[in-house]
CSV table of C-alpha atoms in Angstrom, one decimal:
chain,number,residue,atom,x,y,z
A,201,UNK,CA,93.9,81.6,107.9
A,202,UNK,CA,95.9,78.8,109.9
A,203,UNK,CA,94.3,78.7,112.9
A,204,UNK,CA,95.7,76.3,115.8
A,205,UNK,CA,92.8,75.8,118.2
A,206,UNK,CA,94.8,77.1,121.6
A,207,UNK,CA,95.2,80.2,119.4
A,208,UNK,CA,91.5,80.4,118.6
A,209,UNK,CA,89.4,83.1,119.9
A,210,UNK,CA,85.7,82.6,120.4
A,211,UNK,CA,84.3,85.4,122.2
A,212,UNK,CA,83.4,87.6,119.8
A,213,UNK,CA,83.5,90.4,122.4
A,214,UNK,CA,87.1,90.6,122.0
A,215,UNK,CA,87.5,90.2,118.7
A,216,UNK,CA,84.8,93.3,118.6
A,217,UNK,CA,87.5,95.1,120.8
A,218,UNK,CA,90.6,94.1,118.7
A,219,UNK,CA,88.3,96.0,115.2
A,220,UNK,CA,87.2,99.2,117.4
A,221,UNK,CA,90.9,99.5,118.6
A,222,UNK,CA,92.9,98.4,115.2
A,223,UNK,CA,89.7,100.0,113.1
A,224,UNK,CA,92.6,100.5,110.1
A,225,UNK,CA,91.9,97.9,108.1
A,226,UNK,CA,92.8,95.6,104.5
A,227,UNK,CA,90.0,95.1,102.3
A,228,UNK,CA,90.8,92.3,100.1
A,229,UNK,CA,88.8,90.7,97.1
A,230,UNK,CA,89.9,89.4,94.0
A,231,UNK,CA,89.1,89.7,89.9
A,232,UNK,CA,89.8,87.6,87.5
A,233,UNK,CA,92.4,85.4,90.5
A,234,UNK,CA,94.1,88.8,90.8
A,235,UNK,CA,94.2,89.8,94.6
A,236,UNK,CA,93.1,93.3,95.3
A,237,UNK,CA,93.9,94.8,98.8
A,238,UNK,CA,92.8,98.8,99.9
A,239,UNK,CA,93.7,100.4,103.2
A,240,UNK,CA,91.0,102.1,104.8
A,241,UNK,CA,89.5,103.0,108.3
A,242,UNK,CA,86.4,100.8,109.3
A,243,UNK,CA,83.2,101.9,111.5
A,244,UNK,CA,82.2,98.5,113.5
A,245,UNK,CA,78.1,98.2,114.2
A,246,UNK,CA,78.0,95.7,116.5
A,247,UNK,CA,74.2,95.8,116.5
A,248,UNK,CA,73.4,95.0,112.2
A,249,UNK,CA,73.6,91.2,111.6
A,250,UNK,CA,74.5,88.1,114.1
A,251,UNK,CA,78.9,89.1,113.5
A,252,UNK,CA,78.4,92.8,113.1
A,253,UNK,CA,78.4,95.3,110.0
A,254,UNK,CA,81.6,96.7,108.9
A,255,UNK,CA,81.3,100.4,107.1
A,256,UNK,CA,83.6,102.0,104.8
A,257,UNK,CA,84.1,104.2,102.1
A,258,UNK,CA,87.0,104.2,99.3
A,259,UNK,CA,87.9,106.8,96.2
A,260,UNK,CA,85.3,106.3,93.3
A,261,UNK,CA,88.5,105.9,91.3
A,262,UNK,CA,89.7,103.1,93.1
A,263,UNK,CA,88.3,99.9,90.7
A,264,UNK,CA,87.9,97.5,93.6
A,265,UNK,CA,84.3,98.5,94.7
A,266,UNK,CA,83.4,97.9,90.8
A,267,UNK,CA,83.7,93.8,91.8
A,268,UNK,CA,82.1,93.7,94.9
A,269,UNK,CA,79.2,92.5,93.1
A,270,UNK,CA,78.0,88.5,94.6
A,271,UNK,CA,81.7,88.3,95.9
A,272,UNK,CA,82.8,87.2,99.8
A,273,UNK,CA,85.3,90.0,101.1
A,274,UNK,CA,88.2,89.5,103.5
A,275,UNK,CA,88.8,92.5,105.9
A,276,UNK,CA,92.3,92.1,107.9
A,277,UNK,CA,92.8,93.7,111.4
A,278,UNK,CA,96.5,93.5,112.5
A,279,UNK,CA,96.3,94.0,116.4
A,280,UNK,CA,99.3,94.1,118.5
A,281,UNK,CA,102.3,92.1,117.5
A,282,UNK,CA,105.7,92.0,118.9
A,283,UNK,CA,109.4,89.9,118.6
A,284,UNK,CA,110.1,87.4,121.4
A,285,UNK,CA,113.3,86.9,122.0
A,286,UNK,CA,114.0,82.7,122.9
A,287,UNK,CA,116.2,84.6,126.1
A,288,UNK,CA,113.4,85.8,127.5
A,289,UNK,CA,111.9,81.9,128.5
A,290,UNK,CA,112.5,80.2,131.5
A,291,UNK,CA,112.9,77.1,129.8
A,292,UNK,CA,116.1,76.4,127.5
A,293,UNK,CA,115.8,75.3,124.0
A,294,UNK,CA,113.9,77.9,122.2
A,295,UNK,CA,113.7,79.8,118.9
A,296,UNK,CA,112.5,83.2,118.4
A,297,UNK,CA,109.1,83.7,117.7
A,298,UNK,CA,106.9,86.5,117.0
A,299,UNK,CA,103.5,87.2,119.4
A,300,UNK,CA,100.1,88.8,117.6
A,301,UNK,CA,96.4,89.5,117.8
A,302,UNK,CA,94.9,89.4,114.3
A,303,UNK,CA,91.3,89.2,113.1
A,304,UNK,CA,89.8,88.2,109.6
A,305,UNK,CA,86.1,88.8,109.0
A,306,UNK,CA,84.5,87.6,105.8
A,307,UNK,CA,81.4,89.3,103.7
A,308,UNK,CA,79.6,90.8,100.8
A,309,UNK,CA,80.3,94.2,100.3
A,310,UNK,CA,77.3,96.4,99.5
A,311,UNK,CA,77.7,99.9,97.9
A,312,UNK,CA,75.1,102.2,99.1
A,313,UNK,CA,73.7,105.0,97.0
A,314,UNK,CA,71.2,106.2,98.2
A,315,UNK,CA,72.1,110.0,99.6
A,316,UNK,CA,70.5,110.1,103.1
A,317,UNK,CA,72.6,106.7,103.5
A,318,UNK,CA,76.0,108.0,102.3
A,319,UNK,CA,75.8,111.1,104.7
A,320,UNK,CA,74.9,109.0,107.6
A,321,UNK,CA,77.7,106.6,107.0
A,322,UNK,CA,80.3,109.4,106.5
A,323,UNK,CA,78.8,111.2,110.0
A,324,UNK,CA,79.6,107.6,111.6
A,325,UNK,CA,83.2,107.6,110.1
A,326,UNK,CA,84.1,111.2,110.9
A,327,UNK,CA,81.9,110.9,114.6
A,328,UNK,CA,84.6,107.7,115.1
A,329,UNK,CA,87.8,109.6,115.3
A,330,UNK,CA,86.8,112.9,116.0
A,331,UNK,CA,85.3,111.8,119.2
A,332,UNK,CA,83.1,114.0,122.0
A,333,UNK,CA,85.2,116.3,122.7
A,334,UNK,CA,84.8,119.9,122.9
A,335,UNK,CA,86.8,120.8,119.2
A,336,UNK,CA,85.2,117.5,117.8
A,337,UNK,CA,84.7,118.4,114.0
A,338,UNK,CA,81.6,117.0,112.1
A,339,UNK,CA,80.5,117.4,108.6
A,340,UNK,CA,78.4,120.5,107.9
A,341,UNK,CA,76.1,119.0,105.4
A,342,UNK,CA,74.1,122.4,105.1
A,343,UNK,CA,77.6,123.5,102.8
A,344,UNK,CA,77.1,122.3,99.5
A,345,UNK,CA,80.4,122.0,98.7
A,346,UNK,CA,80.2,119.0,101.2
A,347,UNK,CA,78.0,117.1,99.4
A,348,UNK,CA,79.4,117.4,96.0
A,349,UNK,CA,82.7,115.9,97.7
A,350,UNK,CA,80.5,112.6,98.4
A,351,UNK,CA,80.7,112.2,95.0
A,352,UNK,CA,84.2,111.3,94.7
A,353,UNK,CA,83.8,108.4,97.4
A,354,UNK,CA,81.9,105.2,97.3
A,355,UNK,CA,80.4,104.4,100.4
A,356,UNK,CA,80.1,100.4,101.2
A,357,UNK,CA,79.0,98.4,104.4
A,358,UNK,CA,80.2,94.9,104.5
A,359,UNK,CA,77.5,92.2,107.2
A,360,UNK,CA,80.1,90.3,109.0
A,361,UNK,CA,79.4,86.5,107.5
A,362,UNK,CA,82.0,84.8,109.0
A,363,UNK,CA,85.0,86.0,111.8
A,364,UNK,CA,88.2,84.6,113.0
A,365,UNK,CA,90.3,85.7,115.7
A,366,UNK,CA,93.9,84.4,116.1
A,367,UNK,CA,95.8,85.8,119.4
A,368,UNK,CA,99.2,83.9,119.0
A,369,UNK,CA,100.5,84.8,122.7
A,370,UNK,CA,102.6,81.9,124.0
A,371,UNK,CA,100.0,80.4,124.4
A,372,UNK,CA,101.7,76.8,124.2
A,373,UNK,CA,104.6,77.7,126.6
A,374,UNK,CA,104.5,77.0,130.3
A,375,UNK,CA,103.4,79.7,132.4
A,376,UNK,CA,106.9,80.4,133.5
A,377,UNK,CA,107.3,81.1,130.2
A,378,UNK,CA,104.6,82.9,129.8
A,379,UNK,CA,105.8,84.8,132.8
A,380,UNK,CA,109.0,85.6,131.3
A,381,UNK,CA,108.1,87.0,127.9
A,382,UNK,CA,105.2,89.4,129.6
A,383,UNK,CA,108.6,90.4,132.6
A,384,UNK,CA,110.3,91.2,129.3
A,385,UNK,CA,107.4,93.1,127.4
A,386,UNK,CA,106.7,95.3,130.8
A,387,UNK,CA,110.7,95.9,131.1
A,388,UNK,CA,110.9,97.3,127.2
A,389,UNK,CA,107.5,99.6,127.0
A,390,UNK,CA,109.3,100.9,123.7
A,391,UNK,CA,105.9,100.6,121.8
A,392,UNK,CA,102.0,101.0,122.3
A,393,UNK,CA,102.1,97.3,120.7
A,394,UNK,CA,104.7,96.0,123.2
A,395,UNK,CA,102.0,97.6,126.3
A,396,UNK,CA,99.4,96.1,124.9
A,397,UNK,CA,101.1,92.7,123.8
A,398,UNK,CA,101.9,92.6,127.5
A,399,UNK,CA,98.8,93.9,129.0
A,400,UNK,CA,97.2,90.9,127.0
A,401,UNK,CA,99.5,88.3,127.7
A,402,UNK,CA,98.9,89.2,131.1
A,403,UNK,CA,95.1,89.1,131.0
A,404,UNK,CA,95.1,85.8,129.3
A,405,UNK,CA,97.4,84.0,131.9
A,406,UNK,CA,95.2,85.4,134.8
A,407,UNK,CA,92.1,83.5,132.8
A,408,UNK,CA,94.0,80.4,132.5
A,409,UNK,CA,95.1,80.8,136.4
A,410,UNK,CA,91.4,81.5,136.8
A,411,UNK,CA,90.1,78.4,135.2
A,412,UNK,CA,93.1,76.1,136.8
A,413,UNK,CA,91.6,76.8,139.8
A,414,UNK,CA,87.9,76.3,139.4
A,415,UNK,CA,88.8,73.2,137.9
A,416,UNK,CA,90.6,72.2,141.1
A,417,UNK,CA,87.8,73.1,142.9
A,418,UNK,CA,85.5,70.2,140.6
A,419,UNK,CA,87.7,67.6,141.2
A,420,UNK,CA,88.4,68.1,145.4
């Protein structure tokens, strides 16, 4: 994707964060120069390979997984995004703009078949959103019914190649700016993506206040 360097993110920490949080997301490939995108819920392993494993399953009827096959994937997380209104600046000749987080990760998709495999990636899946809580529902494999539902589903993990992260967050506006646009986020509140636009905006200007001061510090 275009990718600006101030709106490049390096610390794969947070781009980790930005998948667990946004864990809906587009698998695209391509056959025959066609694009193919499916929508589906991802389980992030941050542990399998130097970026991470993605896992996933889709319907068996779904003909994507049939061309994963020595083909690089694309898997899109959309993170928090939000309109900024050029009113909002401190400054005065401005344009709107819109403020997001996304992240692309690249890999080869494998299909796993083996059954052991399946039901272990389907316990992460379910374990994921369910959470610990006391009502927390998990598979009971011992029904068979269960496991002849496995076979409508093609269970795939995808070994994170290659990951961008893209946080487009005023990033080249002054920090009165900045300032204004987070004033303006905090005011609204009228989405979880406007809090958490603002709540990063935030966080990011502290960093750069952070670093504008130990570099202060070098030079006295």
């Amino acid at each position: 994707m275009y990718l600006p360097k101030h709106n490049q993110i390096e610390d794969q920490s947070q781009i980790f964060d930005l998948i667990k949080t946004h864990s809906f997301g587009v698998l695209v490939t391509s056959q025959d120069d066609v694009p193919i995108a499916t929508h589906l819920p991802f389980v992030l392993d941050e542990n399998r390979g130097p970026h991470g494993t993605l896992i996933s399953h889709m319907a068996r009827a779904n003909p994507q997984w049939r061309h994963f096959a020595d083909k690089t994937a694309l898997i899109i997380f959309q993170g928090a995004h939000t309109y900024v209104s050029p009113t909002w600046y401190h400054s005065e000749f401005n344009v709107p703009t819109w403020n997001y987080a996304i992240v692309h990760a690249y890999g080869a998709a494998r299909v796993i078949e083996h059954t052991t495999e399946v039901t272990e990636r389907l316990d992460q899946l379910v374990a994921q959103y369910e959470g610990n809580g006391p009502n927390a529902w998990s598979v009971p494999w011992e029904d068979e019914r269960y496991g002849k539902l496995t076979g409508g589903v093609v269970t795939f993990e995808i070994e994170i190649s290659r990951l961008e992260g893209k946080w487009k967050i005023s990033q080249n506006k002054s920090h009165a700016d900045q300032q204004g646009v987070i004033e303006h986020l905090q005011q609204a509140t009228t989405s979880a993506d406007v809090v958490e636009m603002a709540a990063m905006m935030c966080h990011h200007l502290k960093q750069c206040h952070h670093l504008k001061q130990e570099e202060e510090k070098e030079n006295v």
